mmCIF file of C-alpha atoms in Angstrom:
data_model
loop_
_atom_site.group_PDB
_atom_site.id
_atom_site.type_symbol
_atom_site.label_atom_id
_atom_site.label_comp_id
_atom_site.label_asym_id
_atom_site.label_seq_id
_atom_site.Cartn_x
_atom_site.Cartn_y
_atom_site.Cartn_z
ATOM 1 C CA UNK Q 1245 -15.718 17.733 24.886
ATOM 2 C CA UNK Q 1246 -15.271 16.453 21.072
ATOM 3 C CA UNK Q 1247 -12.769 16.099 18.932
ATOM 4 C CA UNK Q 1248 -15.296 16.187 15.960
ATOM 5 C CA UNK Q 1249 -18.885 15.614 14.828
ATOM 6 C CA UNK Q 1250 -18.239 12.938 12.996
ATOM 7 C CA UNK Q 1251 -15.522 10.372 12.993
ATOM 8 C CA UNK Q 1252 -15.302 8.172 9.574
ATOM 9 C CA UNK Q 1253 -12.954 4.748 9.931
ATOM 10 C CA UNK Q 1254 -11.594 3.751 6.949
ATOM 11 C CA UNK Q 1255 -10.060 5.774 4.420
ATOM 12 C CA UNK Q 1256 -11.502 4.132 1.248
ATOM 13 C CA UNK Q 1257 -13.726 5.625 -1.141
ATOM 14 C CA UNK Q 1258 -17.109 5.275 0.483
ATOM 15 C CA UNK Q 1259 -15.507 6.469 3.711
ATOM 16 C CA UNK Q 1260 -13.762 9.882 2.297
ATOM 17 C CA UNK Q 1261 -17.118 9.867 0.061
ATOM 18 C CA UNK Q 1262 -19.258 10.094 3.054
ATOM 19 C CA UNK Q 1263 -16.478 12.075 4.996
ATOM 20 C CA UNK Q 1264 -16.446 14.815 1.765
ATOM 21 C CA UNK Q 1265 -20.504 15.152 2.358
ATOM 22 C CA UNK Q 1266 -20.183 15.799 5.811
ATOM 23 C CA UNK Q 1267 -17.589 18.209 5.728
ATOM 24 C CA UNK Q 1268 -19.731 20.218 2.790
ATOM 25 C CA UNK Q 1269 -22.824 19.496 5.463
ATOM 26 C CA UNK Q 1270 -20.726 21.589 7.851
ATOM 27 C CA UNK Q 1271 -19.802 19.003 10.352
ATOM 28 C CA UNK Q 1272 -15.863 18.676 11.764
ATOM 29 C CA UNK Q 1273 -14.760 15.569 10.636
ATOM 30 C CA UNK Q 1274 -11.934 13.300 10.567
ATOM 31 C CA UNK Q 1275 -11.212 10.395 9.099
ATOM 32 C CA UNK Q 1276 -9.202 7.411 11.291
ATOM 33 C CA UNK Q 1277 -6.758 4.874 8.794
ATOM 34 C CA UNK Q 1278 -3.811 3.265 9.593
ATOM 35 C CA UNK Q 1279 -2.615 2.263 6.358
ATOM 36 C CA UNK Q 1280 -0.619 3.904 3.920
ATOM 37 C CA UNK Q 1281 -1.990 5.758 1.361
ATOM 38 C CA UNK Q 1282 -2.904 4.828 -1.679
ATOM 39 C CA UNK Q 1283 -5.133 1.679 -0.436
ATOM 40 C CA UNK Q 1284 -5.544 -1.236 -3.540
ATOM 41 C CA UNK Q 1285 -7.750 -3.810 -2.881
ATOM 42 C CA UNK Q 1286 -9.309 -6.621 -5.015
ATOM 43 C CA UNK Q 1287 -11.970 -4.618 -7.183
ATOM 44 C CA UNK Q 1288 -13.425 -4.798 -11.005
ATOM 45 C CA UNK Q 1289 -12.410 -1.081 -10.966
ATOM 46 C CA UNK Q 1290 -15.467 -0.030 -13.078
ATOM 47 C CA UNK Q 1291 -17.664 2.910 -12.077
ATOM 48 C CA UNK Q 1292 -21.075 2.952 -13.648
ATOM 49 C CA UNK Q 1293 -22.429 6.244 -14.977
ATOM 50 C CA UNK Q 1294 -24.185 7.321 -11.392
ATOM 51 C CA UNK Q 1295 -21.190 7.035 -9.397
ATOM 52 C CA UNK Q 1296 -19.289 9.068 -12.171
ATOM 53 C CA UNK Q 1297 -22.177 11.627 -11.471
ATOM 54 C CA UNK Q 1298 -22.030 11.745 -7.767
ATOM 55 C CA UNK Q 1299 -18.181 11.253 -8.085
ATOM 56 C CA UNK Q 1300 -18.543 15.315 -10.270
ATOM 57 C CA UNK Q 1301 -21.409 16.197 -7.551
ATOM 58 C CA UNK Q 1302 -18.085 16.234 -5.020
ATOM 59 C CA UNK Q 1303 -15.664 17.771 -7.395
ATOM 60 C CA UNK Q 1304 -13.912 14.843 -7.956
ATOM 61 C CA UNK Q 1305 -12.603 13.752 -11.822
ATOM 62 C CA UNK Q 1306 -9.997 10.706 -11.330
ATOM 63 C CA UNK Q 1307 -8.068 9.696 -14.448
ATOM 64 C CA UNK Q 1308 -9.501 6.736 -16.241
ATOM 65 C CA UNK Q 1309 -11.098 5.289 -19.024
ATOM 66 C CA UNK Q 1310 -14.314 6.118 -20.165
ATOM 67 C CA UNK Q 1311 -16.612 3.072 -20.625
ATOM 68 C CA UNK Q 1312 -19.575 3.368 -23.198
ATOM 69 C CA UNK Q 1313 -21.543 -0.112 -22.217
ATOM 70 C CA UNK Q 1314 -21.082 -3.679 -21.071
ATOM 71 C CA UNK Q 1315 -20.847 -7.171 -22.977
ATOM 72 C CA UNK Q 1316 -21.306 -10.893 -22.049
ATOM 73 C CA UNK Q 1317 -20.065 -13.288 -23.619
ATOM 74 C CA UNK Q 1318 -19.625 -16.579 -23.355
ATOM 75 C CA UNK Q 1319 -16.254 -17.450 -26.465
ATOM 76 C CA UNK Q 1320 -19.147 -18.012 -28.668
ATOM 77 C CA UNK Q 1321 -21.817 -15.453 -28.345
ATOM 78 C CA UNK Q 1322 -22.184 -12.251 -27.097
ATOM 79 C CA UNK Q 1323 -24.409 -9.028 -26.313
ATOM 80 C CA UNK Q 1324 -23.809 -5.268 -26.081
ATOM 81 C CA UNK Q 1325 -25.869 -2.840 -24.174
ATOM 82 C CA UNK Q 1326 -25.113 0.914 -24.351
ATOM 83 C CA UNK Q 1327 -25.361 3.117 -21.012
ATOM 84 C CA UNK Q 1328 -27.615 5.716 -22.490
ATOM 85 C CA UNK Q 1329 -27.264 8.406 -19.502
ATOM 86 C CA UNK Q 1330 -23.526 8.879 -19.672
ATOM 87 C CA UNK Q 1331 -20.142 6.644 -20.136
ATOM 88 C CA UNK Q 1332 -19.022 5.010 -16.974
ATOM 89 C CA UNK Q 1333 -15.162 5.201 -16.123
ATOM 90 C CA UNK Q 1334 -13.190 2.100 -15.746
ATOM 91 C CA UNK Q 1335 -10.031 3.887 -13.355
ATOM 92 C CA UNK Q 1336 -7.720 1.752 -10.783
ATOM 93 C CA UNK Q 1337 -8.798 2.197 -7.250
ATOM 94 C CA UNK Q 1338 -5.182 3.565 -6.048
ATOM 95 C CA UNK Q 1339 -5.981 6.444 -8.360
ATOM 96 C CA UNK Q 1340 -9.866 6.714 -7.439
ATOM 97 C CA UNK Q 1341 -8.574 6.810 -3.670
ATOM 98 C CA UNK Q 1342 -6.273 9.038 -3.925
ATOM 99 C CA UNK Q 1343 -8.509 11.484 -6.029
ATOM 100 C CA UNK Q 1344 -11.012 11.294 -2.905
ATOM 101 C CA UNK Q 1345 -8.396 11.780 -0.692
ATOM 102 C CA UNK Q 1346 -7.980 15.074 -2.078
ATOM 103 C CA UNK Q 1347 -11.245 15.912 -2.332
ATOM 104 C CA UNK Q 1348 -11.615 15.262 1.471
ATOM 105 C CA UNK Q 1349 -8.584 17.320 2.542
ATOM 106 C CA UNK Q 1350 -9.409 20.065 0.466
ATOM 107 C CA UNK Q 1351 -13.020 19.612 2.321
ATOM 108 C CA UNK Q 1352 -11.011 20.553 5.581
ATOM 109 C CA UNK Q 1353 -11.311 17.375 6.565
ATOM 110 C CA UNK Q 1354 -8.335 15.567 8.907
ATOM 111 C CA UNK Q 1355 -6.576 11.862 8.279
ATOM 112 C CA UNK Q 1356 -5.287 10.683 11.247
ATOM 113 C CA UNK Q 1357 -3.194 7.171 11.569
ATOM 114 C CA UNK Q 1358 -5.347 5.070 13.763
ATOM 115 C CA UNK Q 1359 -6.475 1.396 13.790
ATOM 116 C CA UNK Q 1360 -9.716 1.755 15.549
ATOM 117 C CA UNK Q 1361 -8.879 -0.683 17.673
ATOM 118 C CA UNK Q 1362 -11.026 0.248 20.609
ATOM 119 C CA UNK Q 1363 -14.731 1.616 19.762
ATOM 120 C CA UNK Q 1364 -17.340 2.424 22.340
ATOM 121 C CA UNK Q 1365 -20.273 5.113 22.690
ATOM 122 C CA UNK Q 1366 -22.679 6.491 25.023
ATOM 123 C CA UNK Q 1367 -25.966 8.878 24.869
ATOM 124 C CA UNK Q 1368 -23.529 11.688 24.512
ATOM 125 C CA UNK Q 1369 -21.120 10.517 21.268
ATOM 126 C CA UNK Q 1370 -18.851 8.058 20.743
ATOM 127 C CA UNK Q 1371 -15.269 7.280 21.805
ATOM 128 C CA UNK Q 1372 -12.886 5.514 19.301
ATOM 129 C CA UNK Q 1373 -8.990 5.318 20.276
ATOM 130 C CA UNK Q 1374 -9.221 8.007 22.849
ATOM 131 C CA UNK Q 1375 -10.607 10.395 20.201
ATOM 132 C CA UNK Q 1376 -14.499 11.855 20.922
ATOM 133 C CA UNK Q 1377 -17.446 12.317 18.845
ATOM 134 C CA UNK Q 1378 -20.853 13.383 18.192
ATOM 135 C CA UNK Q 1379 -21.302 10.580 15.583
ATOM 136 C CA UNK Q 1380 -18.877 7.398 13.573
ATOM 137 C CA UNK Q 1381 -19.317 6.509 10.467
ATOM 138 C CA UNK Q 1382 -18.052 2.583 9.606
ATOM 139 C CA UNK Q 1383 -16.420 2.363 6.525
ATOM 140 C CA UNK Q 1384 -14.051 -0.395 7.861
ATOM 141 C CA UNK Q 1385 -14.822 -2.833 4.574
ATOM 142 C CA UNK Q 1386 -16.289 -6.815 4.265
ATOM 143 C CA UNK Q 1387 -14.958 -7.882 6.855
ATOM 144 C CA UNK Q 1388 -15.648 -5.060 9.516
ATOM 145 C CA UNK Q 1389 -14.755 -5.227 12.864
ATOM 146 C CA UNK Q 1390 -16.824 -2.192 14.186
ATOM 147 C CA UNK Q 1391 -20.014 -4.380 12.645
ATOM 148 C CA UNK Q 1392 -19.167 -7.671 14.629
ATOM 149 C CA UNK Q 1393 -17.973 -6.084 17.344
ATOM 150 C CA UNK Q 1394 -21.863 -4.335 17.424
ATOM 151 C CA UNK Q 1395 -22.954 -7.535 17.203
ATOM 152 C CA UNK Q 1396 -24.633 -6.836 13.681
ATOM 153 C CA UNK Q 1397 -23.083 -9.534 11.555
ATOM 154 C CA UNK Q 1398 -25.777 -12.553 10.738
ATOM 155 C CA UNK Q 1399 -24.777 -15.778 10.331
ATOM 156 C CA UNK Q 1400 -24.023 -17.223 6.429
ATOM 157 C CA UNK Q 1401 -26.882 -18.356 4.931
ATOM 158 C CA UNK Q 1402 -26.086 -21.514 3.919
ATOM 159 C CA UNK Q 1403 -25.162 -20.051 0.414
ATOM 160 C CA UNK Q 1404 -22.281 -21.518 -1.324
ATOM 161 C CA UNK Q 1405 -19.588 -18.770 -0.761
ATOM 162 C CA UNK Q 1406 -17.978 -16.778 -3.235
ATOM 163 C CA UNK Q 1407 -14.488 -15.160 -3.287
ATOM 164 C CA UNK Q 1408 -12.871 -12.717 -6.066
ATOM 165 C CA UNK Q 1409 -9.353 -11.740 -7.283
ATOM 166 C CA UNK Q 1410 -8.001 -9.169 -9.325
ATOM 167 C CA UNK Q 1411 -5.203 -7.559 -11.446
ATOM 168 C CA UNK Q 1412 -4.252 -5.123 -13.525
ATOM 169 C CA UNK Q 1413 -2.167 -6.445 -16.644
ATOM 170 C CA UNK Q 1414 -0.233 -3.985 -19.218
ATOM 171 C CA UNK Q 1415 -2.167 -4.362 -23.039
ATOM 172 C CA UNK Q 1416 -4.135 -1.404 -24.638
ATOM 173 C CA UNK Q 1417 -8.085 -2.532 -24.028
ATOM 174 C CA UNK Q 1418 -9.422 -4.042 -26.926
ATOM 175 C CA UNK Q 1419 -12.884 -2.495 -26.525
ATOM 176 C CA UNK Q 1420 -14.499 0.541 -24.384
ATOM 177 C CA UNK Q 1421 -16.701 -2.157 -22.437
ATOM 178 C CA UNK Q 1422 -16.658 -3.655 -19.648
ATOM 179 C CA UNK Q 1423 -16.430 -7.614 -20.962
ATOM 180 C CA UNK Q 1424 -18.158 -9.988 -18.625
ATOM 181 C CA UNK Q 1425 -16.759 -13.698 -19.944
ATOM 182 C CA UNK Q 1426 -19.118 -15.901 -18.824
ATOM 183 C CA UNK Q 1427 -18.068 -19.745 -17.660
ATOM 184 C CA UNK Q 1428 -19.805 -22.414 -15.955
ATOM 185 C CA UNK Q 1429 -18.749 -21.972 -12.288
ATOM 186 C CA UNK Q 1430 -16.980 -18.399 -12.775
ATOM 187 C CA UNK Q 1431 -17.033 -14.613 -14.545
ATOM 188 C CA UNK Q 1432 -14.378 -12.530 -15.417
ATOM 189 C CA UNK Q 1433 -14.383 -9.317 -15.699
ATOM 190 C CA UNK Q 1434 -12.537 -7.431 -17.845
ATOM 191 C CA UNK Q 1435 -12.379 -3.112 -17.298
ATOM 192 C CA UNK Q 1436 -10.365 -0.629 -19.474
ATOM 193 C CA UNK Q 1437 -8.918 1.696 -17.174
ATOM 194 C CA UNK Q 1438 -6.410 3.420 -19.338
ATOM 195 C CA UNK Q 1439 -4.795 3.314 -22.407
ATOM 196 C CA UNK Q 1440 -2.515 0.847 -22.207
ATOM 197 C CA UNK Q 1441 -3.915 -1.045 -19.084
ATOM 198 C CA UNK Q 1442 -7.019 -3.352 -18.363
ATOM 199 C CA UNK Q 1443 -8.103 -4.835 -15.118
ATOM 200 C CA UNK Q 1444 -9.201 -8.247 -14.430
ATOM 201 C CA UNK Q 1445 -11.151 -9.088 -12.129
ATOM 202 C CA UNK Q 1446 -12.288 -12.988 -11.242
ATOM 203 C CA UNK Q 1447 -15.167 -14.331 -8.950
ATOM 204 C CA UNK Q 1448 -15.488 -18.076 -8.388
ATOM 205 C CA UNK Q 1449 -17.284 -20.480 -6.205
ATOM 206 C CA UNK Q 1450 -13.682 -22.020 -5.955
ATOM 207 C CA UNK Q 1451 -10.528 -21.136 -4.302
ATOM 208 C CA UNK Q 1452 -8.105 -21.199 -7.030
ATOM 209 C CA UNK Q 1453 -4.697 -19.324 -8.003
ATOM 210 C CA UNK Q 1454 -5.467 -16.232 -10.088
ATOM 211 C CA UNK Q 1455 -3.777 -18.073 -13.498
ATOM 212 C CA UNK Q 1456 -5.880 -21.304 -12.463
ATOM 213 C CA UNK Q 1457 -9.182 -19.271 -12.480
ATOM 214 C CA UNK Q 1458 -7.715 -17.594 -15.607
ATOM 215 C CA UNK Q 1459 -7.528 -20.652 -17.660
ATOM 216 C CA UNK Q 1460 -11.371 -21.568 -17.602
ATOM 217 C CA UNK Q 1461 -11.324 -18.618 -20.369
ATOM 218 C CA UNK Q 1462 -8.970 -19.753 -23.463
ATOM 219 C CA UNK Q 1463 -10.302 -16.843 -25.468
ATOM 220 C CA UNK Q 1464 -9.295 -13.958 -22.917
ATOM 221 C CA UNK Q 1465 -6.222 -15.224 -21.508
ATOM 222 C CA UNK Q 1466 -4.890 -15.021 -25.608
ATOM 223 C CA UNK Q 1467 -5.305 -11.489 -25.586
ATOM 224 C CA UNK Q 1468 -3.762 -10.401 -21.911
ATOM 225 C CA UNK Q 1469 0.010 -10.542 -21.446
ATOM 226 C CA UNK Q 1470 1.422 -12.930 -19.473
ATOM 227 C CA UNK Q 1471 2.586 -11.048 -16.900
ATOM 228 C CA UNK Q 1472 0.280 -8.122 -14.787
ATOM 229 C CA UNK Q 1473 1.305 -4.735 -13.506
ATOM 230 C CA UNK Q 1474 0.314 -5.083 -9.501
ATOM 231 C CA UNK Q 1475 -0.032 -8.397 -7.545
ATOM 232 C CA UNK Q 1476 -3.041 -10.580 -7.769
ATOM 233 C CA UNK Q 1477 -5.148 -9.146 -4.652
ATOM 234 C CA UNK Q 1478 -8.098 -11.431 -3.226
ATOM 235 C CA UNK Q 1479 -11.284 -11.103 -1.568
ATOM 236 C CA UNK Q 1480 -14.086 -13.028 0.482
ATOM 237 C CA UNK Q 1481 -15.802 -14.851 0.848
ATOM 238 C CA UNK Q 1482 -18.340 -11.724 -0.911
ATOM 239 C CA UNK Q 1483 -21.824 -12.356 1.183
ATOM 240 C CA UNK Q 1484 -21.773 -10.361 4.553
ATOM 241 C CA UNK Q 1485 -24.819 -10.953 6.084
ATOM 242 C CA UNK Q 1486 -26.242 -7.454 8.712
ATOM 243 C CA UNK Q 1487 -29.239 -7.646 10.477
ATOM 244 C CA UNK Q 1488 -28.843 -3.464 11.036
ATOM 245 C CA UNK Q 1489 -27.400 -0.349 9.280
ATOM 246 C CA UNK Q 1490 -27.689 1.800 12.238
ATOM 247 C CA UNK Q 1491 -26.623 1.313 16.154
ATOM 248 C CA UNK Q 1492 -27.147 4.087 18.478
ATOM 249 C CA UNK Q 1493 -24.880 6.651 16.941
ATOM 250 C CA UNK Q 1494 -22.768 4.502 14.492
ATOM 251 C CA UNK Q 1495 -23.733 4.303 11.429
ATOM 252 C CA UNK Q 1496 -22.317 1.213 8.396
ATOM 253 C CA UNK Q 1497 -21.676 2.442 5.573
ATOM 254 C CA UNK Q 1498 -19.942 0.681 1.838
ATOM 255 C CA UNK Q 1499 -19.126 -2.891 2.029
ATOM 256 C CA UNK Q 1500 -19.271 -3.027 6.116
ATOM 257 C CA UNK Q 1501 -23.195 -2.243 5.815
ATOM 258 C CA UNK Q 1502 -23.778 -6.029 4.449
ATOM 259 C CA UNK Q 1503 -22.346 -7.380 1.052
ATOM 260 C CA UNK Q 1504 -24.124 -9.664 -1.708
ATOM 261 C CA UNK Q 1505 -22.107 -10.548 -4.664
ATOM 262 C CA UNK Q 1506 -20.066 -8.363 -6.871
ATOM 263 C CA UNK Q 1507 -22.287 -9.906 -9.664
ATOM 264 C CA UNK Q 1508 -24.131 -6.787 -10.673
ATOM 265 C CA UNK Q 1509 -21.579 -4.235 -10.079
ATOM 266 C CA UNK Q 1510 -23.743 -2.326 -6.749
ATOM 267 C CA UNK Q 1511 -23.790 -4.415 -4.210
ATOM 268 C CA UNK Q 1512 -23.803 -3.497 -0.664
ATOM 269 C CA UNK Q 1513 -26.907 -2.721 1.162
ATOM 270 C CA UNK Q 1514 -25.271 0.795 1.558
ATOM 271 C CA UNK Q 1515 -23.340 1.403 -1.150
ATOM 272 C CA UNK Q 1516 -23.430 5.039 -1.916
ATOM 273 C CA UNK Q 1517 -22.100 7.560 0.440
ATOM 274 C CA UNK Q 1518 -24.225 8.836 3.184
ATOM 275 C CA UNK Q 1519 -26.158 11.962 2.309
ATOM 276 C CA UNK Q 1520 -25.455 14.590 4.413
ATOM 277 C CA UNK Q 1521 -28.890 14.972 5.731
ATOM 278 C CA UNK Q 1522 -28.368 12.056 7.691
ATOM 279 C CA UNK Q 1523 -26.047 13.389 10.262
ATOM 280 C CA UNK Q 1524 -28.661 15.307 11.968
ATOM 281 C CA UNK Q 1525 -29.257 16.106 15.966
ATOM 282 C CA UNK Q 1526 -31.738 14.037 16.373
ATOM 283 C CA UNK Q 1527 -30.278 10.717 13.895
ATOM 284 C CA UNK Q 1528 -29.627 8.536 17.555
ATOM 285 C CA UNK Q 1529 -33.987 8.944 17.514
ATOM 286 C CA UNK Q 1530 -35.103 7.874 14.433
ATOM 287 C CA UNK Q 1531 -34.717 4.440 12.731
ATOM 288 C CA UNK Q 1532 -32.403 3.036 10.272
ATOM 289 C CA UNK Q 1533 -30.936 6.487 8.437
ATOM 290 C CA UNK Q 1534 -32.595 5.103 4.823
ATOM 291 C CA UNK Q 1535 -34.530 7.698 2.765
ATOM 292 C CA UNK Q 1536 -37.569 6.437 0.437
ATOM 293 C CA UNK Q 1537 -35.541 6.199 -2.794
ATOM 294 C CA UNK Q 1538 -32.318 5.106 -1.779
ATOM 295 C CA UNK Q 1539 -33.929 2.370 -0.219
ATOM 296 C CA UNK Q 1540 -36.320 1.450 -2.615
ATOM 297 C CA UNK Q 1541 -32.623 1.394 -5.014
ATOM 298 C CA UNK Q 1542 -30.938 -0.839 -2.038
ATOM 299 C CA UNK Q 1543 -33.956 -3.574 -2.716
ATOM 300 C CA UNK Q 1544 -33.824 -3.708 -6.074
ATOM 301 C CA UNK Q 1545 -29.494 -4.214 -6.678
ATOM 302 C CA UNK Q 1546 -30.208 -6.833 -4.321
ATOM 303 C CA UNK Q 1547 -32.769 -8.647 -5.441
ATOM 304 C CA UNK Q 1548 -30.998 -8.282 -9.164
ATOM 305 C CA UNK Q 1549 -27.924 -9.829 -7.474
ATOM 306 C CA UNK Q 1550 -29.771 -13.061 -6.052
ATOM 307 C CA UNK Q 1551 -31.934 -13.592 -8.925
ATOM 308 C CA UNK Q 1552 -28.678 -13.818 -11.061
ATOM 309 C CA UNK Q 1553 -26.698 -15.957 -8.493
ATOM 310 C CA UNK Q 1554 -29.628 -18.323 -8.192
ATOM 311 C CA UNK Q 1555 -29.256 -18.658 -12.007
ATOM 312 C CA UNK Q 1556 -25.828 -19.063 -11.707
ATOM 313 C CA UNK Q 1557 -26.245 -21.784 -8.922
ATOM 314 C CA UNK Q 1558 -27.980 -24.193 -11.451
ATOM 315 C CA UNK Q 1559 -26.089 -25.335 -14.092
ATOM 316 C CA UNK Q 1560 -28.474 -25.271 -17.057
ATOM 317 C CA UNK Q 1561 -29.350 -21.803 -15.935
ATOM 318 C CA UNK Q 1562 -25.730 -20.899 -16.259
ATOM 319 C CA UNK Q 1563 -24.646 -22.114 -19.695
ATOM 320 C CA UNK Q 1564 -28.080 -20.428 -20.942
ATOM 321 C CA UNK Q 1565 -27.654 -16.476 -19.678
ATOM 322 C CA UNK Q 1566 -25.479 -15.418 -22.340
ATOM 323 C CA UNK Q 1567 -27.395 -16.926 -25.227
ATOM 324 C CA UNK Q 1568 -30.829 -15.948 -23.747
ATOM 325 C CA UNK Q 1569 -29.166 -12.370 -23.622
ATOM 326 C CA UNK Q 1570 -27.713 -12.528 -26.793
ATOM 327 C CA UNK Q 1571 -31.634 -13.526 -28.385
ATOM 328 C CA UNK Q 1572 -33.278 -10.659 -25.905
ATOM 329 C CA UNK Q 1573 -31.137 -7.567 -26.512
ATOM 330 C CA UNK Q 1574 -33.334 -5.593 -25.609
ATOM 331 C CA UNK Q 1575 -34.356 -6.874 -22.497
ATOM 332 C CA UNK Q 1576 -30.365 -7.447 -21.462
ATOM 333 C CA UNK Q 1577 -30.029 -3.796 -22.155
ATOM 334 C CA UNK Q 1578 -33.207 -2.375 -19.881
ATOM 335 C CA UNK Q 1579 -31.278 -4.764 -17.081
ATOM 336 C CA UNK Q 1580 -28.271 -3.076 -17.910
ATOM 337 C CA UNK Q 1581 -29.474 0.521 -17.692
ATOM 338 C CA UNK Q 1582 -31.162 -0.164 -13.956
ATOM 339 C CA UNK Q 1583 -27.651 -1.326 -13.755
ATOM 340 C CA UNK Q 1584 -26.303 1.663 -14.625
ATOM 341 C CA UNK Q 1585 -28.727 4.318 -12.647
#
């Protein structure tokens, strides 16, 4: 006896996203979270114009700001690129989570208060809590506990970590880009997501306080206020490391699937929802749930990510990516539209 077909821990956006599909697929489902509602987390709060797409393909249209491009810069030059399919949407994630939230109850499908705390499965479904299912879906974030305790987290690499913080400070944006402000040994990342509100966002090979990290950019920190809206919210360190997607019938999905770098805006091996043609009868037979283009997309945000952090590992690399972009528009802008699809 089941409780569901599919149970979905974690209650953030790719969690309700992939609990919304399923739900539309026709499969019972219920999603397990035992925090409150809405859930904030460090994030550069930007959507690029496919997730606003696939955002409308599930009826959902959270408030925001609409975002027409994206700019380096590095306080002396800098380069524009256009999205040319569509504005992106730079919207906090309270209000993106809350929007799916909806979407998902409306969907018919249930929020329970649960920590997941026990997780186990058989040839028959899988148990989590004392509740029963057909199939689980892992949404549990970077740090996941359902993927260690598979025993699908891989080691670090040896790669010099990398951690991020965020905030959202009161100021009407200044532009409808995202800016990227380039330094030496960080970014920042600044995303209109309403009228009279930007977010911040901050990753760093260093461990600082969010005003330290703020300082390495003179330029920016004269235009934000000096005081932000929500607490400074941290993350890390960003590489999560999976050597599988898929175990018997639990399935990663969003950050817990394996991590890179926040560096190029899509950057988990699974990062979009999972279509509802995965969650099939016979998904415990078949290998890693990965159709031909959605894979072929997986390799390629990836291999953009570690290009660009290899750059930004070598210092003369690093104080030449903004000027090289600003003297090849053209080519910043093609990277920025397989960005952007």
């Amino acid at each position: 006896m089941t409780d569901a077909d599919l149970l979905v821990v974690g209650a953030g956006p790719a969690g309700l996203a992939t609990a919304v599909y399923a739900a539309r697929a026709g499969l019972s489902t219920v999603v397990l979270e035992a925090r409150p509602s809405p859930i904030d987390k460090a994030c550069g709060e930007g959507l690029m114009p496919a997730a606003v797409a696939s955002l409308r393909e599930l009826g959902v249209h959270p408030g925001g700001q609409a975002i027409r491009g994206i700019r380096y810069t590095d306080g002396h030059r800098s380069v524009d690129a256009a999205f040319r399919r569509g504005a992106g949407l730079g919207v906090r994630r309270t209000t993106l989570q809350g929007a799916l939230l909806d979407a998902a109850r409306l969907a018919g499908v249930k929020v329970v208060d649960s920590s997941a705390a026990q997780v186990s499965q058989d040839g028959a479904g899988v148990s989590v809590d004392g509740r029963r299912a057909r199939y689980l879906a892992a949404a549990d974030g970077l740090h996941s506990p359902i993927r260690r305790g598979l025993g699908l987290q891989r080691p670090p690499s040896g790669t010099p970590p990398r951690w991020g913080d965020a905030s959202a400070l009161c100021g009407g944006p200044w532009t409808d880009l995202v800016e990227v402000h380039w330094g030496l040994r960080s970014e920042a990342y600044v995303t209109p997501v309403g009228p009279h509100l930007v977010g911040v966002a901050i990753l760093s090979g260093q461990q600082a306080p969010f005003s330290a990290q703020l300082a390495a950019f003179p330029a920016l920190r004269e235009r934000l206020p000096q005081v932000g809206t929500t607490s400074v919210r941290g993350a890390g360190p960003l590489l999560q490391r999976t050597s599988a997607r898929v175990a018997g019938r639990i399935l990663l999905v969003g950050d817990a699937a394996g991590y890179v770098d926040a560096l190029t805006g899509r950057v988990s091996r699974s990062r979009s929802p999972a279509p509802a043609r995965w969650w099939t009868p016979w998904w415990p037979m078949t290998p890693a749930p990965t159709n031909g283009d959605g894979s072929r997309a997986s390799r390629r945000y990836r291999a953009a990510t570690c290009l660009l952090l290899w750059a930004r590992r070598q210092p003369l690399l690093a104080a030449r990516i903004v000027p090289l972009s600003s003297r090849l528009p053209r080519v910043f802008g093609a990277a920025v539209q397989q960005l952007a699809n």
